[in-house]
mmCIF file with all atom_site columns, C-alpha atoms in Angstrom:
data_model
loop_
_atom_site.group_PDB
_atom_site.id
_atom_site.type_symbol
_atom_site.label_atom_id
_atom_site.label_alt_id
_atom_site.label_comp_id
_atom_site.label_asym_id
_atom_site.label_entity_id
_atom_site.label_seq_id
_atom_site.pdbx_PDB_ins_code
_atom_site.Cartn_x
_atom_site.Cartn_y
_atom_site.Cartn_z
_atom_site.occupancy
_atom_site.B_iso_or_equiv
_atom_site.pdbx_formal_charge
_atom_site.auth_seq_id
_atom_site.auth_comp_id
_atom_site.auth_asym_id
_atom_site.auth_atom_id
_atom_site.pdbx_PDB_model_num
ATOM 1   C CA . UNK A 1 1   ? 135.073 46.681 146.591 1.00 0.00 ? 1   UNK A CA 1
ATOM 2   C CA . UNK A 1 2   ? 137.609 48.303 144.556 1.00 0.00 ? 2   UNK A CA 1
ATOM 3   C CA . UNK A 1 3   ? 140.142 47.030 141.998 1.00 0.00 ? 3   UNK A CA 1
ATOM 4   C CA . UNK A 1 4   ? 143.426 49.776 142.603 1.00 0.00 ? 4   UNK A CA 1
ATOM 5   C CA . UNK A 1 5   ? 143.003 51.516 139.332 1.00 0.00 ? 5   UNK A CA 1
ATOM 6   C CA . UNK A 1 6   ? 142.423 55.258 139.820 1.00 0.00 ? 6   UNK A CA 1
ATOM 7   C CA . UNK A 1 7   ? 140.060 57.188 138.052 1.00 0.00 ? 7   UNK A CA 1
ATOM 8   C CA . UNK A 1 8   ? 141.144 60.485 139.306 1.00 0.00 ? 8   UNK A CA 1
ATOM 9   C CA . UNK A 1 9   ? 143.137 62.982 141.206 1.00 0.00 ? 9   UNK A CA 1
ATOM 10  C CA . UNK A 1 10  ? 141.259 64.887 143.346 1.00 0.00 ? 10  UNK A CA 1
ATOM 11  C CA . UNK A 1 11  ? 142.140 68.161 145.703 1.00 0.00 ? 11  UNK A CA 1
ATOM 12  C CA . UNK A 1 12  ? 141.183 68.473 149.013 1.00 0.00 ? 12  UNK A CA 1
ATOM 13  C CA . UNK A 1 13  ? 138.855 71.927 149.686 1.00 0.00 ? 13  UNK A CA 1
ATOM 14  C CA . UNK A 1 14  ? 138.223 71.166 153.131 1.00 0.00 ? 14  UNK A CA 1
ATOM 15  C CA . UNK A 1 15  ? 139.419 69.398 156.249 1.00 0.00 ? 15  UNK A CA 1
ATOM 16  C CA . UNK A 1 16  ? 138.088 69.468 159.467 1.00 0.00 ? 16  UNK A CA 1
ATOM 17  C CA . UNK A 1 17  ? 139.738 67.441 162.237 1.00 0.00 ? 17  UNK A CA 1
ATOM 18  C CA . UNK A 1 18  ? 137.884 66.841 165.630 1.00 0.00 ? 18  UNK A CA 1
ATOM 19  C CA . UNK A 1 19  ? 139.747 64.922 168.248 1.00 0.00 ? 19  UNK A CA 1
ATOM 20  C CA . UNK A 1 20  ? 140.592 61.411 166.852 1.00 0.00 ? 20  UNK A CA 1
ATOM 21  C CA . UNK A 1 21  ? 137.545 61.745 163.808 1.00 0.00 ? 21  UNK A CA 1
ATOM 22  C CA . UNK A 1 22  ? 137.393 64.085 161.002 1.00 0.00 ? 22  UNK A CA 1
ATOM 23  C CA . UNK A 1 23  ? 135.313 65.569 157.954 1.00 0.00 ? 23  UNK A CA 1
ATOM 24  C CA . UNK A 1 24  ? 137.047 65.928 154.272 1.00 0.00 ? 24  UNK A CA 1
ATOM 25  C CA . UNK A 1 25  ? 135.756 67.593 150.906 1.00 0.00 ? 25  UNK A CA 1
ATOM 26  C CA . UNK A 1 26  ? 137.253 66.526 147.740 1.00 0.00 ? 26  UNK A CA 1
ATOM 27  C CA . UNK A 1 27  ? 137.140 67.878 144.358 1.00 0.00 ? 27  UNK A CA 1
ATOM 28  C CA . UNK A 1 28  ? 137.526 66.460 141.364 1.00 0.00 ? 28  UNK A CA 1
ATOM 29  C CA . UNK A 1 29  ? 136.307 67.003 137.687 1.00 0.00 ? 29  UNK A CA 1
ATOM 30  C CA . UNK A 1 30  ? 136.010 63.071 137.641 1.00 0.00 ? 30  UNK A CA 1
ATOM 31  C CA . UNK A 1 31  ? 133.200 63.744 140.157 1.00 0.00 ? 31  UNK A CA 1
ATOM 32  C CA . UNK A 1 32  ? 131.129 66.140 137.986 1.00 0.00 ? 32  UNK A CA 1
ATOM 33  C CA . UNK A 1 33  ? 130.815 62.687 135.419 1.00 0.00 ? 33  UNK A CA 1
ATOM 34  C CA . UNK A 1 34  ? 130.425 59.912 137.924 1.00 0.00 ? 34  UNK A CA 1
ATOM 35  C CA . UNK A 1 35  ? 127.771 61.977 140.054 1.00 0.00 ? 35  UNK A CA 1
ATOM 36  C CA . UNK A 1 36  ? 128.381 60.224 143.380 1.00 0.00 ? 36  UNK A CA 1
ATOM 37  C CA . UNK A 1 37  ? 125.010 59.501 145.507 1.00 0.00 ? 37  UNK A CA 1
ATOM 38  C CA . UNK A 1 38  ? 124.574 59.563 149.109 1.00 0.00 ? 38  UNK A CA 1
ATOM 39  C CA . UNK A 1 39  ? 125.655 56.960 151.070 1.00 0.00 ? 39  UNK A CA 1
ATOM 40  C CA . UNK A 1 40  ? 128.140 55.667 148.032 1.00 0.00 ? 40  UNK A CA 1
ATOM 41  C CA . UNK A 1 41  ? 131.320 53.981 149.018 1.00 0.00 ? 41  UNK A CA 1
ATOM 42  C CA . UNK A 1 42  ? 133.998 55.940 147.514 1.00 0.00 ? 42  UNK A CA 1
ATOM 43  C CA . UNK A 1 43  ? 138.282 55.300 148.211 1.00 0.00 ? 43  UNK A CA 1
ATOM 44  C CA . UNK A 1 44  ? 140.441 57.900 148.773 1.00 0.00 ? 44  UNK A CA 1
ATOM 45  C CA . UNK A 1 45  ? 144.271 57.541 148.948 1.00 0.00 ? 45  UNK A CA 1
ATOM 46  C CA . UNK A 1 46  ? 143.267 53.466 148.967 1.00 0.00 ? 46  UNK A CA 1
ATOM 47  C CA . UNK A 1 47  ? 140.492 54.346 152.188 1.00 0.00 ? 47  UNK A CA 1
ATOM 48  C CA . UNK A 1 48  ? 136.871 53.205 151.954 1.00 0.00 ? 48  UNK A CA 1
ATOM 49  C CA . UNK A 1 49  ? 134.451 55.848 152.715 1.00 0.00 ? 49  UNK A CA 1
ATOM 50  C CA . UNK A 1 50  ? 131.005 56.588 152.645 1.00 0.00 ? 50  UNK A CA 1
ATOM 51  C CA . UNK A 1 51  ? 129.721 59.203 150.901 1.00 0.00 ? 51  UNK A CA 1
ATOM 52  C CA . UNK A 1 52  ? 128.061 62.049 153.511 1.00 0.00 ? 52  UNK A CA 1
ATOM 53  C CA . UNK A 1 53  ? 126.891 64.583 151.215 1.00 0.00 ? 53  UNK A CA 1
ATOM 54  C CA . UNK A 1 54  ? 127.754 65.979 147.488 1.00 0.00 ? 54  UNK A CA 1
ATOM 55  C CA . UNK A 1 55  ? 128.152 68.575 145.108 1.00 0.00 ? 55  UNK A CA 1
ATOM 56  C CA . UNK A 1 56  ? 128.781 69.971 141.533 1.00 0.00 ? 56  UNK A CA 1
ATOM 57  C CA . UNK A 1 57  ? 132.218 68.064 141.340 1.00 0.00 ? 57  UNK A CA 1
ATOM 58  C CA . UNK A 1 58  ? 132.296 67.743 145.070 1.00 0.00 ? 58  UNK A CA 1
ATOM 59  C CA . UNK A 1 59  ? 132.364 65.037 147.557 1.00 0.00 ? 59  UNK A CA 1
ATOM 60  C CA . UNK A 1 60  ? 132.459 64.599 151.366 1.00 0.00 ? 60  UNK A CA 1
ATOM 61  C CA . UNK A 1 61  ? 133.250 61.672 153.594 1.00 0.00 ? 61  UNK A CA 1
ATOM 62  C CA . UNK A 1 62  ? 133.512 61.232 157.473 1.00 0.00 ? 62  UNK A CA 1
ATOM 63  C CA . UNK A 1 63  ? 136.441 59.375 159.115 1.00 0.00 ? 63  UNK A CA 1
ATOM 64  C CA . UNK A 1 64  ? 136.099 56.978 162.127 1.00 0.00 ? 64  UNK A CA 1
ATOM 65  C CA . UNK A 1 65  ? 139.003 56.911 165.217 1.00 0.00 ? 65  UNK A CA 1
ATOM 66  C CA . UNK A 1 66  ? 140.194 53.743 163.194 1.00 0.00 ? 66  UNK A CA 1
ATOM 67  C CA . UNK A 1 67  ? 140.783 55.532 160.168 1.00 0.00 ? 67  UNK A CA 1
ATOM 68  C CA . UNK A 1 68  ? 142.563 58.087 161.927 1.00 0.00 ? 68  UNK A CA 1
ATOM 69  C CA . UNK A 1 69  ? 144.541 55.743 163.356 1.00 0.00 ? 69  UNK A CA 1
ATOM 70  C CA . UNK A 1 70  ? 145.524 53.203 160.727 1.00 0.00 ? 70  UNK A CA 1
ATOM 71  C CA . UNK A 1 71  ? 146.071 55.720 157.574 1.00 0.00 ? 71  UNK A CA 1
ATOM 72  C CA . UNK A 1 72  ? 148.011 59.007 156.743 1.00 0.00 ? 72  UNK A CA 1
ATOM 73  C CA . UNK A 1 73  ? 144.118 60.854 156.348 1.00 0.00 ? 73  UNK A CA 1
ATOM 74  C CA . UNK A 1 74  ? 144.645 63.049 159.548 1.00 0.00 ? 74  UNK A CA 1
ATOM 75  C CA . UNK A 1 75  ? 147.640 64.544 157.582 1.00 0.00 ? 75  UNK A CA 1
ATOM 76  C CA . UNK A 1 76  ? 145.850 65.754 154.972 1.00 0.00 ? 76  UNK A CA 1
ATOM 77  C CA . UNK A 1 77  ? 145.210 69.564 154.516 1.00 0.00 ? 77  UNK A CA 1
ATOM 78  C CA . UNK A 1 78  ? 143.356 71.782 151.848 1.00 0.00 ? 78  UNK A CA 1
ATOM 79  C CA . UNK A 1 79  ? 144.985 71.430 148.368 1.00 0.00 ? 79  UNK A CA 1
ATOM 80  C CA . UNK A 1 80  ? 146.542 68.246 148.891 1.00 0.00 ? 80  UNK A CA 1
ATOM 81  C CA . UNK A 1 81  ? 146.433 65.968 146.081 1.00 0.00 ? 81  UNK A CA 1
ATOM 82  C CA . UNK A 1 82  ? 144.114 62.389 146.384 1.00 0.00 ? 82  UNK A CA 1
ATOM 83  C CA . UNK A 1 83  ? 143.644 59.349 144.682 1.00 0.00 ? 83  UNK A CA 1
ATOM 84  C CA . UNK A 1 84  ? 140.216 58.764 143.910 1.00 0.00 ? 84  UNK A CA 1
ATOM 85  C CA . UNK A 1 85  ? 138.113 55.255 142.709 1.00 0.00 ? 85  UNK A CA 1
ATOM 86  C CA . UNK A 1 86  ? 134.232 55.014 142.890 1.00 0.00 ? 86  UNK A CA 1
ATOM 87  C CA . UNK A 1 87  ? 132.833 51.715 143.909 1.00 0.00 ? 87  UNK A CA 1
ATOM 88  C CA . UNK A 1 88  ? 133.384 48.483 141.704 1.00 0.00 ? 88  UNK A CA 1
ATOM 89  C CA . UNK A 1 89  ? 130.396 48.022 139.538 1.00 0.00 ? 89  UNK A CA 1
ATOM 90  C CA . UNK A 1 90  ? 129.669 43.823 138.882 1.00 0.00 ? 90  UNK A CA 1
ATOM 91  C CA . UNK A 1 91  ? 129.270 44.955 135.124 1.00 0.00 ? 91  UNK A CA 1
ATOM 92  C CA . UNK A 1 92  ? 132.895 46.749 135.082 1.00 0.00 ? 92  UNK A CA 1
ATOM 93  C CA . UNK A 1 93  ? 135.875 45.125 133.638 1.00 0.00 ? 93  UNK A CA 1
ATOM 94  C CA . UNK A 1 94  ? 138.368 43.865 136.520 1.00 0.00 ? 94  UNK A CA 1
ATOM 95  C CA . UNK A 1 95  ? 141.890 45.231 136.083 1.00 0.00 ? 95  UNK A CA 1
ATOM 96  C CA . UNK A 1 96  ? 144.373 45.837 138.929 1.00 0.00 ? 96  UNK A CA 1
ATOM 97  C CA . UNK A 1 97  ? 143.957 43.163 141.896 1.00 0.00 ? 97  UNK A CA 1
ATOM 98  C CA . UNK A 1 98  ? 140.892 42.601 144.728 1.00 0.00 ? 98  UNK A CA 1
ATOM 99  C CA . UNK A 1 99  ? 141.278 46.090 146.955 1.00 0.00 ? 99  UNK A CA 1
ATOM 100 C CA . UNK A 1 100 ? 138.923 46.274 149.588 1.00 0.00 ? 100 UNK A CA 1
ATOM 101 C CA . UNK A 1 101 ? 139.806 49.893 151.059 1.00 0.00 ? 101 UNK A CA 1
ATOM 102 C CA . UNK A 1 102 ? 140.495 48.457 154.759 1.00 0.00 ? 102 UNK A CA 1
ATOM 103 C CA . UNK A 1 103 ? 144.109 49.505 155.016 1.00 0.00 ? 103 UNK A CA 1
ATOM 104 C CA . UNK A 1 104 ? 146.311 47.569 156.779 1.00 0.00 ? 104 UNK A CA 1
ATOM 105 C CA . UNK A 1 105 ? 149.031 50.710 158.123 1.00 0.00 ? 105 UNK A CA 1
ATOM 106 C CA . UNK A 1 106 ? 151.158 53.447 156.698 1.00 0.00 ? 106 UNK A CA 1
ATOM 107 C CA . UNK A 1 107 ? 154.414 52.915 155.390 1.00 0.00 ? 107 UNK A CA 1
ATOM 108 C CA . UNK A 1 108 ? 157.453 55.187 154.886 1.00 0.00 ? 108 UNK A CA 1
ATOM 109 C CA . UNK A 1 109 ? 159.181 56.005 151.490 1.00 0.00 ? 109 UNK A CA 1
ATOM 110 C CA . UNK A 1 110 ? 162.964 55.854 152.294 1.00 0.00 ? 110 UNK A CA 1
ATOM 111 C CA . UNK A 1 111 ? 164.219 55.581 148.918 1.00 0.00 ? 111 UNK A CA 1
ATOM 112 C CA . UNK A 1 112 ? 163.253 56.405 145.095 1.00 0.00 ? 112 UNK A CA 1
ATOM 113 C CA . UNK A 1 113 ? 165.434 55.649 142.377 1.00 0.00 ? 113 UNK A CA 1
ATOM 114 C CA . UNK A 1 114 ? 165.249 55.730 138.394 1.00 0.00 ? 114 UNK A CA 1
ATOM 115 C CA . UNK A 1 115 ? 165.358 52.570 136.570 1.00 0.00 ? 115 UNK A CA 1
ATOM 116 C CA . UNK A 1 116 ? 165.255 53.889 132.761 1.00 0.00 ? 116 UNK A CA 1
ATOM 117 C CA . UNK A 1 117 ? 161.542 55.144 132.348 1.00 0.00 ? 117 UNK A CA 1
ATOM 118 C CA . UNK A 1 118 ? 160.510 53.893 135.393 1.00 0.00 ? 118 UNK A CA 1
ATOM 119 C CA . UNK A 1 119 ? 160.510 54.956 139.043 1.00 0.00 ? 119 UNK A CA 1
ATOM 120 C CA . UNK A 1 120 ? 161.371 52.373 141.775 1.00 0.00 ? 120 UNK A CA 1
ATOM 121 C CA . UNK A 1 121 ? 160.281 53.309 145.487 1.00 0.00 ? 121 UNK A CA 1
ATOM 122 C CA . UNK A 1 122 ? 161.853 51.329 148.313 1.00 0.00 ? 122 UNK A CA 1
ATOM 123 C CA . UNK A 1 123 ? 159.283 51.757 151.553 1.00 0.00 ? 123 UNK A CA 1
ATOM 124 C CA . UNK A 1 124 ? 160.024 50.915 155.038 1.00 0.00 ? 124 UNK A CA 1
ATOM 125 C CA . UNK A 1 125 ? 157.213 48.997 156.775 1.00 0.00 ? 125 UNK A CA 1
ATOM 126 C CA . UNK A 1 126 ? 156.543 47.487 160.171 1.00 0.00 ? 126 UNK A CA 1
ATOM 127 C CA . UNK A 1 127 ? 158.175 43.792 160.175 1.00 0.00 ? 127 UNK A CA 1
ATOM 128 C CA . UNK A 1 128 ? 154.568 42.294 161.163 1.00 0.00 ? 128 UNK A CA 1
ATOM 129 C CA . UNK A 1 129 ? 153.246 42.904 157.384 1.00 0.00 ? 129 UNK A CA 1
ATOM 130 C CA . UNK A 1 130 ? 156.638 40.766 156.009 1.00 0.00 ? 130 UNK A CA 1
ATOM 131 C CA . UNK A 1 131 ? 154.188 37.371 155.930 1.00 0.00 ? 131 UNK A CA 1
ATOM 132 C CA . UNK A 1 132 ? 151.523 39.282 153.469 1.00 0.00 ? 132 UNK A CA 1
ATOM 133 C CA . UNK A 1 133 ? 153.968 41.263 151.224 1.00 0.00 ? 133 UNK A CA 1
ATOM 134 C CA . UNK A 1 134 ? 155.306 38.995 149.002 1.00 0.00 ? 134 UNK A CA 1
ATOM 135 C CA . UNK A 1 135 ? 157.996 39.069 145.504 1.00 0.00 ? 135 UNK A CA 1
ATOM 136 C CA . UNK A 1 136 ? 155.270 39.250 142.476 1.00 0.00 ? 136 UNK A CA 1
ATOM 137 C CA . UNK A 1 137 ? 152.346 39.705 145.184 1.00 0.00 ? 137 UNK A CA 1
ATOM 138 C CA . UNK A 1 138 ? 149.887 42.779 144.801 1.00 0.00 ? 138 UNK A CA 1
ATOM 139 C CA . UNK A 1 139 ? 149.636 45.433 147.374 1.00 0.00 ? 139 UNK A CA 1
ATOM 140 C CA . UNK A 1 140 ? 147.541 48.357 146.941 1.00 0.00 ? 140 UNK A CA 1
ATOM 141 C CA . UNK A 1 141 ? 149.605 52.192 148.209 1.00 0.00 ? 141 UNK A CA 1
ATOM 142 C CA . UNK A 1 142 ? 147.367 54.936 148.294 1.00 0.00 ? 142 UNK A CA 1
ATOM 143 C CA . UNK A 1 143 ? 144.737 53.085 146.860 1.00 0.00 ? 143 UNK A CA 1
ATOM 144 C CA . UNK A 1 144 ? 147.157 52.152 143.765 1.00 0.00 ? 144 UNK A CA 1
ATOM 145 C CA . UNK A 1 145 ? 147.125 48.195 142.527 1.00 0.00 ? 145 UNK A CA 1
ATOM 146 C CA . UNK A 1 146 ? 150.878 47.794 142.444 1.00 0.00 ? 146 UNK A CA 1
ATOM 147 C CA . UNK A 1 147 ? 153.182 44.510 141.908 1.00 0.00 ? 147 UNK A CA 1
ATOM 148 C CA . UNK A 1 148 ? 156.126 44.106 144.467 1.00 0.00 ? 148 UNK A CA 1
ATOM 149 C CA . UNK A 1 149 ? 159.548 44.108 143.131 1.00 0.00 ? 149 UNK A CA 1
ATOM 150 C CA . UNK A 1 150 ? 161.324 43.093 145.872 1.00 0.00 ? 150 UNK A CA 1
ATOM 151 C CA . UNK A 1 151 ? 161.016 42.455 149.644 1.00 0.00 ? 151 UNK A CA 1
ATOM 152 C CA . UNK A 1 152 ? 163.768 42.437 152.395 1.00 0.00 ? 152 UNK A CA 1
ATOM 153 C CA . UNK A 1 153 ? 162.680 42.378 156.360 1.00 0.00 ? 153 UNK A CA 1
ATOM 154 C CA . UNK A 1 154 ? 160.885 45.580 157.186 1.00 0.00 ? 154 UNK A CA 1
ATOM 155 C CA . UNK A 1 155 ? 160.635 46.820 153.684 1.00 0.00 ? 155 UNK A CA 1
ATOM 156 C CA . UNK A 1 156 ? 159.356 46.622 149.904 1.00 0.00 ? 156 UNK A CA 1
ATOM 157 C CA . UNK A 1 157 ? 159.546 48.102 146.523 1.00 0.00 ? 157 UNK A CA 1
ATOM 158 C CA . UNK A 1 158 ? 157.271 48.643 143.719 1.00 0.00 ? 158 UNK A CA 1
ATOM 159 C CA . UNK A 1 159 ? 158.249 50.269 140.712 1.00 0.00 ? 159 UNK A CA 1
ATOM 160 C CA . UNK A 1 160 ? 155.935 52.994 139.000 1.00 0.00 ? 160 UNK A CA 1
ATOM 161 C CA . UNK A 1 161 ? 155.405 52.767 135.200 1.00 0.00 ? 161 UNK A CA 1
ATOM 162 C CA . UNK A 1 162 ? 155.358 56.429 133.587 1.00 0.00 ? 162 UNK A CA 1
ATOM 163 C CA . UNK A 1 163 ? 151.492 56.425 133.503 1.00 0.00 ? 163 UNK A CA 1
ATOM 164 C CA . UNK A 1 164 ? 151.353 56.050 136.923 1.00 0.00 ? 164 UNK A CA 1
ATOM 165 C CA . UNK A 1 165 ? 153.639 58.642 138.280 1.00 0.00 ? 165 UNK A CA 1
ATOM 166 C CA . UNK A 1 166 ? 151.701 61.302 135.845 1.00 0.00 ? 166 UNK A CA 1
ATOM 167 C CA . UNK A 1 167 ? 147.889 59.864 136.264 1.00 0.00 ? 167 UNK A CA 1
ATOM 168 C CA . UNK A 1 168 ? 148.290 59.436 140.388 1.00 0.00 ? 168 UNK A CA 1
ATOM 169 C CA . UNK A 1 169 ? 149.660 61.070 143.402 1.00 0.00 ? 169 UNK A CA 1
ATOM 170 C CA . UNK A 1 170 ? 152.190 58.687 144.332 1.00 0.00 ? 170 UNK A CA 1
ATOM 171 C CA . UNK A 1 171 ? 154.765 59.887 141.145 1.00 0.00 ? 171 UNK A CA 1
ATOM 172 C CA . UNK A 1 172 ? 155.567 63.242 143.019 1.00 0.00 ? 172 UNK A CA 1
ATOM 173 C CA . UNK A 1 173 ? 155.673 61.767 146.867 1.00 0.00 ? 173 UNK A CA 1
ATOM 174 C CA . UNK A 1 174 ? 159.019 62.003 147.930 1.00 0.00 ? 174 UNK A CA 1
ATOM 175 C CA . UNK A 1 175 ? 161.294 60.640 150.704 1.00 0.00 ? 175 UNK A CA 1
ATOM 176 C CA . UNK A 1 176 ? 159.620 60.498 154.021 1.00 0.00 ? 176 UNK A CA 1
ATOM 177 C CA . UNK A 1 177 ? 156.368 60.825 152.787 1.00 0.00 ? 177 UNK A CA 1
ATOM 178 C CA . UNK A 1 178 ? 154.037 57.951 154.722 1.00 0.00 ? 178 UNK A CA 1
ATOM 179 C CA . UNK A 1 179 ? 151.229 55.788 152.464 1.00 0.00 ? 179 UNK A CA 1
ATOM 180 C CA . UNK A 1 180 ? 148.295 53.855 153.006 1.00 0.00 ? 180 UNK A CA 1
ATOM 181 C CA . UNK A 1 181 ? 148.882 50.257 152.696 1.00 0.00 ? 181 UNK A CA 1
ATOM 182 C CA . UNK A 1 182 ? 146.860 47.585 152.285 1.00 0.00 ? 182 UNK A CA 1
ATOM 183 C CA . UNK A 1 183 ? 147.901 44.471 151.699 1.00 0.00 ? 183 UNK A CA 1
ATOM 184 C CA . UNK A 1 184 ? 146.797 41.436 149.608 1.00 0.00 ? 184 UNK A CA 1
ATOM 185 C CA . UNK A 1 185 ? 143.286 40.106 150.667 1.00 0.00 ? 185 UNK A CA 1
ATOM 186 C CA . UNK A 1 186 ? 144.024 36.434 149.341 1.00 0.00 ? 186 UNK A CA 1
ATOM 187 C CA . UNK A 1 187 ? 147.470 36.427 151.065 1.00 0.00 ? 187 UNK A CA 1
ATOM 188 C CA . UNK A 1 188 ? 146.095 37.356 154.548 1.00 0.00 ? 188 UNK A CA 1
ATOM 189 C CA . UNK A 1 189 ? 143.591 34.357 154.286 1.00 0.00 ? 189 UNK A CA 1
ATOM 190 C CA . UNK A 1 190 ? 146.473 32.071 153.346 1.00 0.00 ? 190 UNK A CA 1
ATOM 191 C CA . UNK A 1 191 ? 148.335 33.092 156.145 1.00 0.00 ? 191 UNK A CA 1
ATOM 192 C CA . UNK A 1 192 ? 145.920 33.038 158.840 1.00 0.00 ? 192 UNK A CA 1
ATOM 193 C CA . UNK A 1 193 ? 144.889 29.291 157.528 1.00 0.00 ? 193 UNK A CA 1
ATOM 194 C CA . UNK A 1 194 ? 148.529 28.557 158.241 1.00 0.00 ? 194 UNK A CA 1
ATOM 195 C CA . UNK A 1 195 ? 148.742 30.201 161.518 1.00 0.00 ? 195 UNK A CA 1
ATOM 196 C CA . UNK A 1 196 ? 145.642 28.512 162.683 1.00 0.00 ? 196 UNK A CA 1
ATOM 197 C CA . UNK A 1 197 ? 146.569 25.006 161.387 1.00 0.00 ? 197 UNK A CA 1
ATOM 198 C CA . UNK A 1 198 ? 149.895 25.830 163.285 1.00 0.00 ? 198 UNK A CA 1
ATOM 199 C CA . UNK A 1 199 ? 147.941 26.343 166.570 1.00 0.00 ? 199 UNK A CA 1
ATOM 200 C CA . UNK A 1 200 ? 145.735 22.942 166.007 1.00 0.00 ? 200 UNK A CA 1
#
């Protein structure tokens, strides 16, 4: 489990896409302190993956069909920028919100505006998510515990404190970009207990 606070930017050094899977290096200096073991589960850009095999400041991961599918991974290439965050630890402190690293879908960045010192992004999503994105609610983009500013059919915004946009990727991703989205665990649970009390 993670919590959405990122420990680290890494850069992608190598990525090798086969068919519908695919193999990605990461670097990081983060890495060289945390020492990541074999088989660890680390997120990248908000994805849960297990560790394959490491190096001085260097991790790999393997991605699945579904990962391919679901995420914005297979559009990654060498140098790219990544949001990194080990594993919560049941002695750590929990900040941010209950991230998992099963995301949901990609969404779109249509528009990014300036509100003072922060940074408001506007993203278009598939109308099927509308039930788990909620005013106040948490959502997790790239791997990033965010609060929702506002919702209207099809879309959301979050706005990005000046921390944020310098300590993560998402402060330079511009319009059209697509991000990994994973909605709030606690909300889908609600909702599917109302769906299925519906049905009854």
């Amino acid at each position: 489990m993670f919590t959405g606070i990122i420990k680290g930017v890494g850069h992608v050094v190598a990525f090798e896409k086969l068919a519908e899977t695919a193999k990605l290096t990461v670097a990081s200096p983060m890495l060289s302190t945390i020492k990541p073991q074999l088989g660890d589960s680390f997120a990248i850009n908000g994805i849960c993956l297990t560790v394959t095999a490491v190096a001085s400041g260097q991790l790999s991961v393997e991605a699945m069909p579904e990962t391919i599918r679901l995420t914005n991974l297979g559009q990654l290439k060498t140098g790219d920028a990544v949001n990194i965050e080990p594993a919560l630890a049941a002695s750590e402190r929990l900040d941010g919100h209950f991230v998992l690293g099963h995301v949901d879908t990609t969404a779109k960045i249509v528009q990014r505006t300036a509100d003072q010192n922060a940074t408001v992004l506007t993203f278009k999503i598939s109308s099927e998510y509308d039930d788990y994105i909620v005013k106040k609610g948490s959502i997790a983009i790239d791997g990033i515990s965010l609060t929702v500013t506002q919702t209207t059919p099809g879309h959301f915004s979050v706005s990005l404190i000046p921390y944020t946009q310098d300590q993560t990727t998402l402060g330079k991703r511009q319009i059209g970009a697509l991000v990994n989205v994973e909605t709030d665990i606690l909300g889908k649970y609600i909702v599917s207990a109302q769906r299925k009390e519906a049905i009854q």
